[in-house]
Amino acid sequence: MTDAVAHDVELDASGLNCPLPLLKAKMELNKLQSGAVLKVIATDAGSQRDFRTFARLAGHTLLREEDEAGVYRYWLKKT
């Protein structure tokens, strides 16, 4: 497990299936100031597509994503 990017808040959505990891991330991002970084940990393989699409459509920056043995990590920077 790495900590590739500094983050302000970490959300562990492990064990949750689509669309819950994304919904919980959206709720957490709503609490954050612009420029803050949210790290999300998920185990749902569909989250890869979801987080890429969400970042693009919502205007947030997907700073990094990792896939390590079925654990997916995302670092989202709020616009």
Coordinates of C-alpha atoms in Angstrom, one line a residue, residues 8-78:
D8 CA -6.7 16.0 3.4
V9 CA -9.4 13.3 3.9
E10 CA -9.5 9.5 3.4
L11 CA -12.7 7.6 2.7
D12 CA -12.7 3.8 3.0
A13 CA -15.4 2.5 0.8
S14 CA -14.0 -1.1 0.8
G15 CA -16.7 -3.8 0.6
L16 CA -19.3 -1.4 -1.0
N17 CA -20.7 -2.1 -4.4
C18 CA -21.5 0.4 -7.2
P19 CA -22.8 3.1 -6.8
L20 CA -22.0 3.5 -3.1
P21 CA -18.3 4.2 -3.3
L22 CA -18.9 7.1 -5.7
L23 CA -22.0 8.4 -3.8
K24 CA -20.0 8.4 -0.5
A25 CA -17.1 10.2 -2.3
K26 CA -19.5 12.8 -3.7
M27 CA -20.9 13.4 -0.2
E28 CA -17.4 13.8 1.3
L29 CA -16.3 16.1 -1.5
N30 CA -19.2 18.4 -0.8
K31 CA -17.8 18.9 2.7
L32 CA -14.4 19.9 1.5
Q33 CA -12.9 23.3 0.5
S34 CA -11.9 23.9 -3.1
G35 CA -8.4 22.5 -3.7
A36 CA -8.7 19.8 -1.0
V37 CA -7.7 16.2 -1.9
L38 CA -9.8 13.2 -1.1
K39 CA -8.3 9.8 -1.1
V40 CA -10.8 7.0 -1.7
I41 CA -10.2 3.3 -1.1
A42 CA -12.6 0.9 -2.9
T43 CA -12.8 -2.8 -3.8
D44 CA -15.5 -2.6 -6.5
A45 CA -13.9 -3.0 -9.9
G46 CA -16.6 -0.8 -11.5
S47 CA -15.3 2.1 -9.4
Q48 CA -12.5 2.6 -12.0
R49 CA -14.9 3.6 -14.7
D50 CA -17.1 5.5 -12.2
F51 CA -14.4 7.7 -10.7
R52 CA -12.8 8.5 -14.1
T53 CA -16.1 9.6 -15.5
F54 CA -17.2 11.5 -12.4
A55 CA -14.0 13.5 -12.2
R56 CA -14.3 14.4 -15.9
L57 CA -18.0 15.4 -15.7
A58 CA -17.8 17.2 -12.3
G59 CA -14.6 19.1 -13.1
H60 CA -12.6 17.6 -10.3
T61 CA -9.0 16.4 -11.0
L62 CA -8.2 12.7 -10.6
L63 CA -4.7 13.2 -9.5
R64 CA -3.8 9.5 -9.3
E65 CA -5.4 6.0 -9.3
E66 CA -3.9 2.7 -8.2
D67 CA -5.0 -0.9 -8.5
E68 CA -3.3 -3.3 -6.2
A69 CA -4.6 -6.8 -5.7
G70 CA -8.3 -5.8 -6.1
V71 CA -8.0 -2.7 -4.0
Y72 CA -8.5 0.6 -5.9
R73 CA -7.3 3.9 -4.6
Y74 CA -8.2 7.3 -6.0
W75 CA -7.0 10.8 -5.2
L76 CA -9.5 13.5 -6.2
K77 CA -8.8 17.2 -6.0
K78 CA -11.9 19.2 -5.5

